[in-house]
mmCIF file of C-alpha atoms and ligand atoms in Angstrom:
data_model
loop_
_atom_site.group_PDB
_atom_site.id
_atom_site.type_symbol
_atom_site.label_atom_id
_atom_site.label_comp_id
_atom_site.label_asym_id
_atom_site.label_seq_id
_atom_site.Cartn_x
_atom_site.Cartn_y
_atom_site.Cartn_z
ATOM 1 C CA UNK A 5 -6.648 4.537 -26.391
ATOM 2 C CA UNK A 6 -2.986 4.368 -26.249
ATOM 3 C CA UNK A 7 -0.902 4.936 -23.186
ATOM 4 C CA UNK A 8 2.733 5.078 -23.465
ATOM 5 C CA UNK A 9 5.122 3.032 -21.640
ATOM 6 C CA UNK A 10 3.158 0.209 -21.595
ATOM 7 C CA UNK A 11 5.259 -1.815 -18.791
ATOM 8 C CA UNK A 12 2.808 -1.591 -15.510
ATOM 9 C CA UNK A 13 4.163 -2.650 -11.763
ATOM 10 C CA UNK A 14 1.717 -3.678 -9.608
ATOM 11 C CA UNK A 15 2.978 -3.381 -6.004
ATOM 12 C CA UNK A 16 0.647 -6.436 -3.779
ATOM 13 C CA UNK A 17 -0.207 -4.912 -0.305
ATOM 14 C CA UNK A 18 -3.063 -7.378 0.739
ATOM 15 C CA UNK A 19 -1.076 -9.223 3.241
ATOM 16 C CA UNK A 20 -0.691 -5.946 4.953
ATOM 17 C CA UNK A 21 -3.404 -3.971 3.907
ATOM 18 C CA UNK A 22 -5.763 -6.273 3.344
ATOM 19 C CA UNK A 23 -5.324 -8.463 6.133
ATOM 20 C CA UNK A 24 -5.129 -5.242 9.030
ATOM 21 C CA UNK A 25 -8.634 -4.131 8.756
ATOM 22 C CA UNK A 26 -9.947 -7.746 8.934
ATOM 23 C CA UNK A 27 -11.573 -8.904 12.435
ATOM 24 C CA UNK A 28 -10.582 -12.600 11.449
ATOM 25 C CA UNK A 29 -7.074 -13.979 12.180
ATOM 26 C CA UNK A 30 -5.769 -15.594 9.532
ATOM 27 C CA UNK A 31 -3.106 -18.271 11.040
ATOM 28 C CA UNK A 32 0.243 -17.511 10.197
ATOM 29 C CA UNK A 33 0.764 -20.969 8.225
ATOM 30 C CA UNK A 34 -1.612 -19.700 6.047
ATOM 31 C CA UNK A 35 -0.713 -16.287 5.732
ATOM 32 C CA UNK A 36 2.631 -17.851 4.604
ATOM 33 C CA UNK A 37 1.172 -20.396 2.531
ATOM 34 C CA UNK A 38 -1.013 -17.458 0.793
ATOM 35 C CA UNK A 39 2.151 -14.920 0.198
ATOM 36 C CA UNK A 40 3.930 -17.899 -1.052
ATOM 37 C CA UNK A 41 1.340 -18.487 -3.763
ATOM 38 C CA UNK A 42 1.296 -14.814 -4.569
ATOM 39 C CA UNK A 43 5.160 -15.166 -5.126
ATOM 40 C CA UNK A 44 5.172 -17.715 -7.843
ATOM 41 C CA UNK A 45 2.105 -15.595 -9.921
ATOM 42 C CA UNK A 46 4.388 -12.949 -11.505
ATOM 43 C CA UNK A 47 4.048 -10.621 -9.169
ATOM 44 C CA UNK A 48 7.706 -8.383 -8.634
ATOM 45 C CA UNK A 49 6.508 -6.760 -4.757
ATOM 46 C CA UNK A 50 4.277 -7.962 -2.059
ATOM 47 C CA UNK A 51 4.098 -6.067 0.840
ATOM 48 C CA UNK A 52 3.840 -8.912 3.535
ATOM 49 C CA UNK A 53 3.088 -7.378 6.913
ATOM 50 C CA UNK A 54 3.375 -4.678 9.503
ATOM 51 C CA UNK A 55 5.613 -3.908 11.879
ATOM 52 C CA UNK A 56 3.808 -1.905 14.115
ATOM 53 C CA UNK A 57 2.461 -2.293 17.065
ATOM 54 C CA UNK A 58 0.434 -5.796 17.200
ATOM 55 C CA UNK A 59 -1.727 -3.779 19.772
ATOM 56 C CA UNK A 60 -2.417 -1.224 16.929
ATOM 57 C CA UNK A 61 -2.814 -3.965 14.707
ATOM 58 C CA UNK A 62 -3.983 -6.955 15.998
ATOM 59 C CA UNK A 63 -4.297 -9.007 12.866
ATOM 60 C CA UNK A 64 -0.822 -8.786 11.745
ATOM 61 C CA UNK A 65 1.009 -8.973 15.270
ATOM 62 C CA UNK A 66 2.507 -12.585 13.485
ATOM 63 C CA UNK A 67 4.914 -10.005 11.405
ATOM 64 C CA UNK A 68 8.151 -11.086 12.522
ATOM 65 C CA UNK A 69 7.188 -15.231 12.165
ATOM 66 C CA UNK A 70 5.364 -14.634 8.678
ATOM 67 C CA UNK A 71 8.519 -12.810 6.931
ATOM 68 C CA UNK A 72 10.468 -14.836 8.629
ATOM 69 C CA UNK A 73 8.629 -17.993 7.626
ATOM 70 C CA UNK A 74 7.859 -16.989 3.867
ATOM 71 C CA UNK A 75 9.904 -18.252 1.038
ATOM 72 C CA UNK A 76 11.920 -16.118 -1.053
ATOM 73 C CA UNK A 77 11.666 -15.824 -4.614
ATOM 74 C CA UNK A 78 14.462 -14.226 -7.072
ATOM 75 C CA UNK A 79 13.347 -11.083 -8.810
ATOM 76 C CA UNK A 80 10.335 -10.599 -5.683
ATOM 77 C CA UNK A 81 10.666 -7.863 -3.152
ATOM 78 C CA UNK A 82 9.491 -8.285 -0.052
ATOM 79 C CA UNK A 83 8.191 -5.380 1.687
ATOM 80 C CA UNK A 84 6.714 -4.330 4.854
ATOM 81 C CA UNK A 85 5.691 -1.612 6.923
ATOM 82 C CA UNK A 86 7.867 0.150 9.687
ATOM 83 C CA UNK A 87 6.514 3.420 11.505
ATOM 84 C CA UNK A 88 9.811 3.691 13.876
ATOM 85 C CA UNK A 89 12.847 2.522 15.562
ATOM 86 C CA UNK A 90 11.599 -0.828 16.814
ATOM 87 C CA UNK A 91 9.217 -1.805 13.668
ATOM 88 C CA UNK A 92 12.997 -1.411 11.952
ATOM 89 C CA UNK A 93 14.957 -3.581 14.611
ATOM 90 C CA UNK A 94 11.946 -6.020 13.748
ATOM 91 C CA UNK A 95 11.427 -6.285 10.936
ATOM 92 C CA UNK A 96 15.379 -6.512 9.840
ATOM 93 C CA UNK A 97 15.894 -9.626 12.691
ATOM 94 C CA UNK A 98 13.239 -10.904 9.903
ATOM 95 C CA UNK A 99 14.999 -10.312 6.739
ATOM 96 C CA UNK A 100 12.548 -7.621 5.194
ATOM 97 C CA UNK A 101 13.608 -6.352 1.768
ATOM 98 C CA UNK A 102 12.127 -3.286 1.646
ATOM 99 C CA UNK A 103 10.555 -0.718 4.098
ATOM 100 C CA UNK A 104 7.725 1.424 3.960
ATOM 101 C CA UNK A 105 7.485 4.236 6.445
ATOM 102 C CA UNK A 106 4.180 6.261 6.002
ATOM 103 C CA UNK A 107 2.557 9.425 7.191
ATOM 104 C CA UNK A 108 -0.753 11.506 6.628
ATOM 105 C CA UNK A 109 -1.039 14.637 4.422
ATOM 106 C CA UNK A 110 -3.282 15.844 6.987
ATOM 107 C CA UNK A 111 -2.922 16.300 11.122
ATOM 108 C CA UNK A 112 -5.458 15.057 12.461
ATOM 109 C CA UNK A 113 -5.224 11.384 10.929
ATOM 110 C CA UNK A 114 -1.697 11.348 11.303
ATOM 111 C CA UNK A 115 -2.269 11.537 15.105
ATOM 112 C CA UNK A 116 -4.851 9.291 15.261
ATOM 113 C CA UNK A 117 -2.970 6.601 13.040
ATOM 114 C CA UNK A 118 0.558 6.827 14.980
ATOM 115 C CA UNK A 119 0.111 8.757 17.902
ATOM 116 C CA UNK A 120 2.200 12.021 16.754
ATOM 117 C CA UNK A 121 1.744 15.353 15.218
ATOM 118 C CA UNK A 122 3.310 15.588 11.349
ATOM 119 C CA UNK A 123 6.490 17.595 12.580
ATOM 120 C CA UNK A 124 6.893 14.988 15.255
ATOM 121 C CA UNK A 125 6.486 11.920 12.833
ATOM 122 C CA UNK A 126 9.644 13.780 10.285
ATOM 123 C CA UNK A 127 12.300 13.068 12.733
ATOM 124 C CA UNK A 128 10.674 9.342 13.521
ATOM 125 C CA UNK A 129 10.797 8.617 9.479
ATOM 126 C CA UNK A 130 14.312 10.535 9.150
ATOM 127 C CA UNK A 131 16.039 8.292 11.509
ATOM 128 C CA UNK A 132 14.296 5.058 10.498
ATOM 129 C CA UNK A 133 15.148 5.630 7.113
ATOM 130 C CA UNK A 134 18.289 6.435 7.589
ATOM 131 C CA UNK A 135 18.872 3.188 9.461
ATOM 132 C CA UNK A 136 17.215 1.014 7.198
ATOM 133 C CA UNK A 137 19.784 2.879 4.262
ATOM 134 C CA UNK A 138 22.518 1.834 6.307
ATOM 135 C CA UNK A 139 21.754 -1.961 6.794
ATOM 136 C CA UNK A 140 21.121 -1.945 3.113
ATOM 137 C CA UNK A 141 17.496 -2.205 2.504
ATOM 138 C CA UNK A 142 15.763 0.526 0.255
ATOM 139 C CA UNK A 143 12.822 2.225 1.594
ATOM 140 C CA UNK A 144 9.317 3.550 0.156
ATOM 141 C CA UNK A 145 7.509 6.227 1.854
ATOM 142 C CA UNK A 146 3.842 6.867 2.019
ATOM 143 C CA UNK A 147 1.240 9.701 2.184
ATOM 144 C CA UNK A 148 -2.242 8.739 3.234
ATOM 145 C CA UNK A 149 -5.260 10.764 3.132
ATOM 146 C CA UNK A 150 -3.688 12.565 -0.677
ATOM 147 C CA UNK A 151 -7.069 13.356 -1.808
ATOM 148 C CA UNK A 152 -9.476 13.928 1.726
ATOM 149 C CA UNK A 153 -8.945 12.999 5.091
ATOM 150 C CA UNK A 154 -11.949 10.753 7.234
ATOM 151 C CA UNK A 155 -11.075 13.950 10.170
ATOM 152 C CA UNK A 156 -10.792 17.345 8.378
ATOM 153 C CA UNK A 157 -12.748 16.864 4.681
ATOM 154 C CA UNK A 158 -10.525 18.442 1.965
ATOM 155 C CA UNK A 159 -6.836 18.402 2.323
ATOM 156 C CA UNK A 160 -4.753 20.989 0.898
ATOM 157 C CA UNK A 161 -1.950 20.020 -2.099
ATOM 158 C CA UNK A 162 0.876 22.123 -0.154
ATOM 159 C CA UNK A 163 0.157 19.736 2.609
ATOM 160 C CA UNK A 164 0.908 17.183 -0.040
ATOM 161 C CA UNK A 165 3.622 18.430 -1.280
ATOM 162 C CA UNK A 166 5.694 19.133 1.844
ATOM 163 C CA UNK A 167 5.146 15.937 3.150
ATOM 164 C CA UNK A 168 6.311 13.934 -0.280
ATOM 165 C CA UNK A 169 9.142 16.582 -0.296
ATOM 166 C CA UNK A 170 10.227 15.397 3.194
ATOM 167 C CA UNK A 171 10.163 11.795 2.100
ATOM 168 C CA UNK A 172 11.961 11.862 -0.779
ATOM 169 C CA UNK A 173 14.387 14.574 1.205
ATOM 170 C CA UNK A 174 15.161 11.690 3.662
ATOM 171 C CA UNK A 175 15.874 9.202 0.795
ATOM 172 C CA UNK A 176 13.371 6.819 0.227
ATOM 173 C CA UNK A 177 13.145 5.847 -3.429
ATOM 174 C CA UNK A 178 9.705 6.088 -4.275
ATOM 175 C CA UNK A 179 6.297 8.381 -2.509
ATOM 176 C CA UNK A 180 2.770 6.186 -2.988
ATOM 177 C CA UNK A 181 -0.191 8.584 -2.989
ATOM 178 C CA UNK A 182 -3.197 7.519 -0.614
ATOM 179 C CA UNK A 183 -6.336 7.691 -1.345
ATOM 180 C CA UNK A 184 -6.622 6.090 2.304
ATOM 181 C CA UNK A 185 -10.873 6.498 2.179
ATOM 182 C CA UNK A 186 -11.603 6.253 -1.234
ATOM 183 C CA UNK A 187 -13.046 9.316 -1.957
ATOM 184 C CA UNK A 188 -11.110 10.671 -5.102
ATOM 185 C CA UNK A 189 -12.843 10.683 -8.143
ATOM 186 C CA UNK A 190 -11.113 10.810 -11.583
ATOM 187 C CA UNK A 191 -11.066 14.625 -11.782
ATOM 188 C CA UNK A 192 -9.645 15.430 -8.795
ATOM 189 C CA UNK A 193 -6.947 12.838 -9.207
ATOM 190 C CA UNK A 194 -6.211 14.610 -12.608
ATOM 191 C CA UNK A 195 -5.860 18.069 -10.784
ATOM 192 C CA UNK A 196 -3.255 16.816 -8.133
ATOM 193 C CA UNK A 197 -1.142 14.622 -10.568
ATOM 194 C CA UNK A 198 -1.096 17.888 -13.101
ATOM 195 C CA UNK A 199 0.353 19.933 -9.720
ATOM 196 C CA UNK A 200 2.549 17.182 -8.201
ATOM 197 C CA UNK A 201 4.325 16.118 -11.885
ATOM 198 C CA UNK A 202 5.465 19.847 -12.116
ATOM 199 C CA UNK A 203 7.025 19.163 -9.234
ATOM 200 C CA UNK A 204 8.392 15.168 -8.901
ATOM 201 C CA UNK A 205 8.854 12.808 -12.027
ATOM 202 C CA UNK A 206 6.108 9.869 -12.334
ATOM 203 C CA UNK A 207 8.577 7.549 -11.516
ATOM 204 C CA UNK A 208 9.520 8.441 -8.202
ATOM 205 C CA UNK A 209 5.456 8.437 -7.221
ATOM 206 C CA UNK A 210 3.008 5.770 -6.987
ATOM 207 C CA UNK A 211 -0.594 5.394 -7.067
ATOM 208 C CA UNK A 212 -2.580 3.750 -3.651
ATOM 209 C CA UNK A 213 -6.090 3.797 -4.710
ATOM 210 C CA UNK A 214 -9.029 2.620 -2.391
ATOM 211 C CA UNK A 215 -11.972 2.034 -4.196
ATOM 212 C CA UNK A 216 -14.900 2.727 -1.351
ATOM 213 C CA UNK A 217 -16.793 5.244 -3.545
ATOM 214 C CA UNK A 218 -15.792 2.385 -6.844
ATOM 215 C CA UNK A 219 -14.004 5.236 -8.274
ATOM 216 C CA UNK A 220 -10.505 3.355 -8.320
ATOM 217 C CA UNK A 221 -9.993 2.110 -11.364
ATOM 218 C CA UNK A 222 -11.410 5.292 -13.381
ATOM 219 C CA UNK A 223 -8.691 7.290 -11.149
ATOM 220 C CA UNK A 224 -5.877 3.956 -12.270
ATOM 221 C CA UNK A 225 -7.449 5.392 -15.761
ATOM 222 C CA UNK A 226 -6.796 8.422 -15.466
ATOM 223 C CA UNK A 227 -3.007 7.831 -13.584
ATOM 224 C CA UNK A 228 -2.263 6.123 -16.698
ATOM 225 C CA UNK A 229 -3.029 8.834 -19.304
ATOM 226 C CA UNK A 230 -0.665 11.281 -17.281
ATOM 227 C CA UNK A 231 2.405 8.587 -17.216
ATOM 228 C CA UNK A 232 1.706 7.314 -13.971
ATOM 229 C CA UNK A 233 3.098 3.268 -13.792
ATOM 230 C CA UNK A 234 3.150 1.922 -10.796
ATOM 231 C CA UNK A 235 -0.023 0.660 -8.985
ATOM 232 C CA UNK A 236 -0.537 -0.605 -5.691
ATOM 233 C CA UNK A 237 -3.346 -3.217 -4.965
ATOM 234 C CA UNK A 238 -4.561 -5.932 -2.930
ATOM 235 C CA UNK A 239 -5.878 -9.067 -4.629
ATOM 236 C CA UNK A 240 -9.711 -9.833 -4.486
ATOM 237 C CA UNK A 241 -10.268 -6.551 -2.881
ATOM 238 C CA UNK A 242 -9.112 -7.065 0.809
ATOM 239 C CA UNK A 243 -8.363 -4.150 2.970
ATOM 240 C CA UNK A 244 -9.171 -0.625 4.686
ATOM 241 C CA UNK A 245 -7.128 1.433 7.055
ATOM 242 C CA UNK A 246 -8.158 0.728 10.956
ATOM 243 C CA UNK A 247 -8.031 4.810 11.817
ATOM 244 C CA UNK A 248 -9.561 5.993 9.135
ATOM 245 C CA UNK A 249 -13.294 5.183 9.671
ATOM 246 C CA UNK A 250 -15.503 4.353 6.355
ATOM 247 C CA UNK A 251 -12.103 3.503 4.564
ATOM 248 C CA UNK A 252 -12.680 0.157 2.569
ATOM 249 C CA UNK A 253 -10.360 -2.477 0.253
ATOM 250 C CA UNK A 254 -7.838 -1.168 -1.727
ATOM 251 C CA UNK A 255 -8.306 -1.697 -5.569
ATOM 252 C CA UNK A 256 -8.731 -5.248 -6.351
ATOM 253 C CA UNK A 257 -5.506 -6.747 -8.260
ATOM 254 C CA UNK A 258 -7.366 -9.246 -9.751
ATOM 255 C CA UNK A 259 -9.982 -6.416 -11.411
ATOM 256 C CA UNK A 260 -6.620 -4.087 -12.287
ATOM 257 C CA UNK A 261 -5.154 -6.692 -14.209
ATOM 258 C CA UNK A 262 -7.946 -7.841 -15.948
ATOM 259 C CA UNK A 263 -8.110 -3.910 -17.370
ATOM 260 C CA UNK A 264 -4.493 -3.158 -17.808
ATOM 261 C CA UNK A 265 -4.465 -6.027 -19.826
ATOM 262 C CA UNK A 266 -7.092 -5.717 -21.656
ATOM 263 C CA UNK A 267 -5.631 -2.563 -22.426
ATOM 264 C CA UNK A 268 -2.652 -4.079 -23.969
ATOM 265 C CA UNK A 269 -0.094 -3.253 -20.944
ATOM 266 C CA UNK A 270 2.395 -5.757 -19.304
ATOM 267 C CA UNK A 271 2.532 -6.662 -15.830
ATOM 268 C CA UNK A 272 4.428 -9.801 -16.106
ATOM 269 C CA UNK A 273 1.542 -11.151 -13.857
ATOM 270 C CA UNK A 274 -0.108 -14.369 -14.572
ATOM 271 C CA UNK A 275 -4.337 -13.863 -14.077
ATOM 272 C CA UNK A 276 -4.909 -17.669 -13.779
ATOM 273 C CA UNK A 277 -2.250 -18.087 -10.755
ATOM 274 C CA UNK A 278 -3.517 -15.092 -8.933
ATOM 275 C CA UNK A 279 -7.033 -16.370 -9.103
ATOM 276 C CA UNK A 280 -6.055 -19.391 -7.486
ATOM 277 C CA UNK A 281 -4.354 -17.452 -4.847
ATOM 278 C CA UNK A 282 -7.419 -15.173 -4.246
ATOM 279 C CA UNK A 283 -9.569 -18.474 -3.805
ATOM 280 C CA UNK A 284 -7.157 -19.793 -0.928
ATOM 281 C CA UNK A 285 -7.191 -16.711 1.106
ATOM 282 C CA UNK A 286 -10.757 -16.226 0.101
ATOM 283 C CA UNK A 287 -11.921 -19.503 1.545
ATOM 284 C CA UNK A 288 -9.653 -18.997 4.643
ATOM 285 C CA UNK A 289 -11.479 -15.125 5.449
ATOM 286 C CA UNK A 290 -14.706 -17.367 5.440
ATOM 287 C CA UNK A 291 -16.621 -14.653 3.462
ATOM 288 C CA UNK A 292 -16.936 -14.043 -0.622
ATOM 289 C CA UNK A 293 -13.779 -11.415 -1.847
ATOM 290 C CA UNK A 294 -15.584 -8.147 -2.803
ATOM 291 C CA UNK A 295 -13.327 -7.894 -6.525
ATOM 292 C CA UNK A 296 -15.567 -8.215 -9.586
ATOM 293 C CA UNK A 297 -13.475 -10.659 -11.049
ATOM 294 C CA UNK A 298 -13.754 -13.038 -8.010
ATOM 295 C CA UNK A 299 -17.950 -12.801 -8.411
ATOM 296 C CA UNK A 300 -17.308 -13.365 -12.035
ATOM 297 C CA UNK A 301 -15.324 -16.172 -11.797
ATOM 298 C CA UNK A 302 -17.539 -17.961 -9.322
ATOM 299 C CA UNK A 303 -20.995 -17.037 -10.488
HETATM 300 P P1 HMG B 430 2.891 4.780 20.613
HETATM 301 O O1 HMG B 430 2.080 4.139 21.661
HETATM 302 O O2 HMG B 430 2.862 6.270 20.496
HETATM 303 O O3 HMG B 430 4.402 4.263 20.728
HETATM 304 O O4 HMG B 430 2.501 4.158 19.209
HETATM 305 P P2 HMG B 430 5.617 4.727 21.611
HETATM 306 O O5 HMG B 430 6.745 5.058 20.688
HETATM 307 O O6 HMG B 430 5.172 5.778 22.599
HETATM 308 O O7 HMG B 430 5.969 3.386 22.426
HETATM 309 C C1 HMG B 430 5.055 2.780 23.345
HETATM 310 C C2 HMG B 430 5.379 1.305 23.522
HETATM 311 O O8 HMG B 430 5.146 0.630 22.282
HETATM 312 C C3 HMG B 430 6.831 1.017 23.874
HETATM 313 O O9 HMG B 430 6.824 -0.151 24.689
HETATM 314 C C4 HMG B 430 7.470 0.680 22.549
HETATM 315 O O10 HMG B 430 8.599 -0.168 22.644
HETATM 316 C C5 HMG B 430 6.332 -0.040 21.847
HETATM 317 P P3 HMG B 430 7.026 -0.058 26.276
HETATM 318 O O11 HMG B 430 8.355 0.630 26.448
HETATM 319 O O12 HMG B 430 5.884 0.746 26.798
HETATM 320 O O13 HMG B 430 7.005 -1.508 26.702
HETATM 321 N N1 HMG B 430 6.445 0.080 20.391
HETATM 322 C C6 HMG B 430 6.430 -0.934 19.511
HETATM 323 N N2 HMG B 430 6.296 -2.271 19.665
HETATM 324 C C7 HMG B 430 6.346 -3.032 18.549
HETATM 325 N N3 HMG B 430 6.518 -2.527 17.301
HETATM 326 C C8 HMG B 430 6.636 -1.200 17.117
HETATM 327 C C9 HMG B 430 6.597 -0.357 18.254
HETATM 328 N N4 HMG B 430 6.680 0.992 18.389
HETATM 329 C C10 HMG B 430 6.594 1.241 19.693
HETATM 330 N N5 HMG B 430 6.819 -0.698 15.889
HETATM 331 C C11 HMG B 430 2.940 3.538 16.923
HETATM 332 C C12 HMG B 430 3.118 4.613 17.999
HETATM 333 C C13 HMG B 430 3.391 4.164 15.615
HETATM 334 C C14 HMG B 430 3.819 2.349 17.270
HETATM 335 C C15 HMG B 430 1.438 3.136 16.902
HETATM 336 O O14 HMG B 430 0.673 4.283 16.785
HETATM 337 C C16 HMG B 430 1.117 2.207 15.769
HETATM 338 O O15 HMG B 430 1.545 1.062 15.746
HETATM 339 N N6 HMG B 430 0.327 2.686 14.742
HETATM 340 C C17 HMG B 430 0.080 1.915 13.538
HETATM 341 C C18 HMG B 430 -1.279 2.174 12.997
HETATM 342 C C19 HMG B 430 -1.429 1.432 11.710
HETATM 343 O O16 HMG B 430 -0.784 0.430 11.466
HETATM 344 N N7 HMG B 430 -2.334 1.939 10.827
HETATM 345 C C20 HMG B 430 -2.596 1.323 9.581
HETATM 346 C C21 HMG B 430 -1.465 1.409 8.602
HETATM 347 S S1 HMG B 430 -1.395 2.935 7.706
HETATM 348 C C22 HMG B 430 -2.465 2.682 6.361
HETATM 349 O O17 HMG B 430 -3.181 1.719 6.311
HETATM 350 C C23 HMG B 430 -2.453 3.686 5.244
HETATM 351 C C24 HMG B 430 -1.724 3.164 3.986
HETATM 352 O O18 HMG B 430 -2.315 1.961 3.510
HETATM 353 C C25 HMG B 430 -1.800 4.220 2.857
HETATM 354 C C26 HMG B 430 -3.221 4.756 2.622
HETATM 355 O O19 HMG B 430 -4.137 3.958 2.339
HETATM 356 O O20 HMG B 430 -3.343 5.982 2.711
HETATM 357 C C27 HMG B 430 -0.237 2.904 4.260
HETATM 358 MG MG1 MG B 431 -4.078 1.814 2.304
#
């Protein structure tokens, strides 16, 4: 196998991801003490909380005092997620690098995850964006439910493509595909890239893979043979999406790197730092991490 460019980034969303679908609260000290781990393993991105509503999101209502409280490392952005106006006054009063505002592919989970149609989510995302241009921080957009939605089954690619052509219309630098309830499979993923790289170069689009079905890293596999490069992941497994019943962790970090590795590809990502990472937040969820590597390495 050969893949061409070699140089993978890994974008780290378990301290948002991860951590919103989980009934425990972790303390904030530790969230901190976890992210600052994570920061010193290689990694280039972590995306370190929410700023939605801590109603919404229970788990993660600690965002302002955890990016606030973290430390920060040159050549690491810190990221977080903003679905309007007041996630942006919050999360900049906490110094966030980078914001990600995020909407469905399909209408019904975009009104059951943030309380608004599509068209009425556009001007939300225009304005936040916007704003967070203007104070200087860049801004990544998202699409959930790419490849099927929990609501309405199949979802249809012009769907797809009008909402990642309204992102990247309102400026934000990058679009991260979501496969919000794991149910791609490596086929399918193949058929969207081939339409959506017609349209948008590989390097303005990411890959958010959720492995309920354990089809993630074949469809990481298959990203990889069409150019993609840029991965997001959440180490030792963690995470789901709250509105999207049956959605489950994100692909495990800890599994992708042993694999893009192994294939010869550079992360800049350190495998023995971020196990010691996944043990600390592992033994602070008070339950075994669902990544392979995690059961390997404790067997
Ligand atoms: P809403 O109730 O429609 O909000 O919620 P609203 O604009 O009508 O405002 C109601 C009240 O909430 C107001 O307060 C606002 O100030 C306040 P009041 O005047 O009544 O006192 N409010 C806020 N407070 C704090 N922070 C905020 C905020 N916004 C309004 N940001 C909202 C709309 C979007 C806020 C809500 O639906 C929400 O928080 N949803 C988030 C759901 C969520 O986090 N889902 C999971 C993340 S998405 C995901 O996991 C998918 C992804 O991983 C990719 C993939 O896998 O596909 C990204
Ligand atoms: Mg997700």
């Amino acid at each position: 196998m050969k893949f061409d460019p070699k140089k993978i980034t890994i974008k780290e969303v378990g301290p948002r991801d991860g951590l919103q679908n989980e009934s425990v609260f972790v303390p904030t000290a530790d969230k901190i003490a976890w992210i600052n781990q994570m920061s010193h393993t290689g990694l280039s991105y972590l995306e370190v909380t929410s700023f939605v509503h801590p109603k919404w999101i229970p788990a993660l209502a600690d965002a302002v005092e955890v990016a606030a409280g973290i430390e920060r490392v040159p050549g690491v952005t810190y990221a977080a997620l903003v679905p309007n106006a007041k996630g942006l006054e919050r999360a900049l009063s906490a110094r966030i690098d980078e914001v990600s505002v995020f909407l469905s592919a399909s209408e019904t989970h975009n009104v059951k995850n943030i309380n608004k149609s599509r068209e009425e989510t556009f001007p939300i995302l225009a304005e936040t964006t916007r704003d967070a241009l203007a104070a200087g921080k860049s801004v990544r957009g998202y699409v959930s439910t790419v490849f099927g939605c929990p609501y309405e089954g199949a979802v249809a690619i012009e769907d797809v493509i009008r909402v990642t052509d309204a992102l990247l219309e309102m400026g934000v630098s990058e679009v991260s595909l979501g496969d919000t309830i794991g149910v791609a499979q490596p086929r399918q993923v193949q058929e969207v890239l081939e339409v959506l790289l017609k349209r948008f170069p590989a390097d303005k689009l990411a890959m958010h893979f959720h492995d309920t079905r354990g089809m993630a890293m074949a469809n990481v596999l298959v990203s990889l043979e069409m150019g993609m490069t840029t991965f997001d992941s959440s180490l030792g497994g963690l995470g789901g999406c709250p509105y999207a019943p049956g959605a489950s962790g994100n692909i495990a970090t800890d599994d992708l790197l042993y694999m893009l590795h192994g294939l010869g590809m550079e992360t800049g990502i350190d495998g023995e730092k971020l196990q010691t990472a996944a043990l600390f937040i592992q033994e602070k969820m008070g339950r075994p991490l669902m990544s392979h590597s995690m059961q390997a390495c404790q067997a």
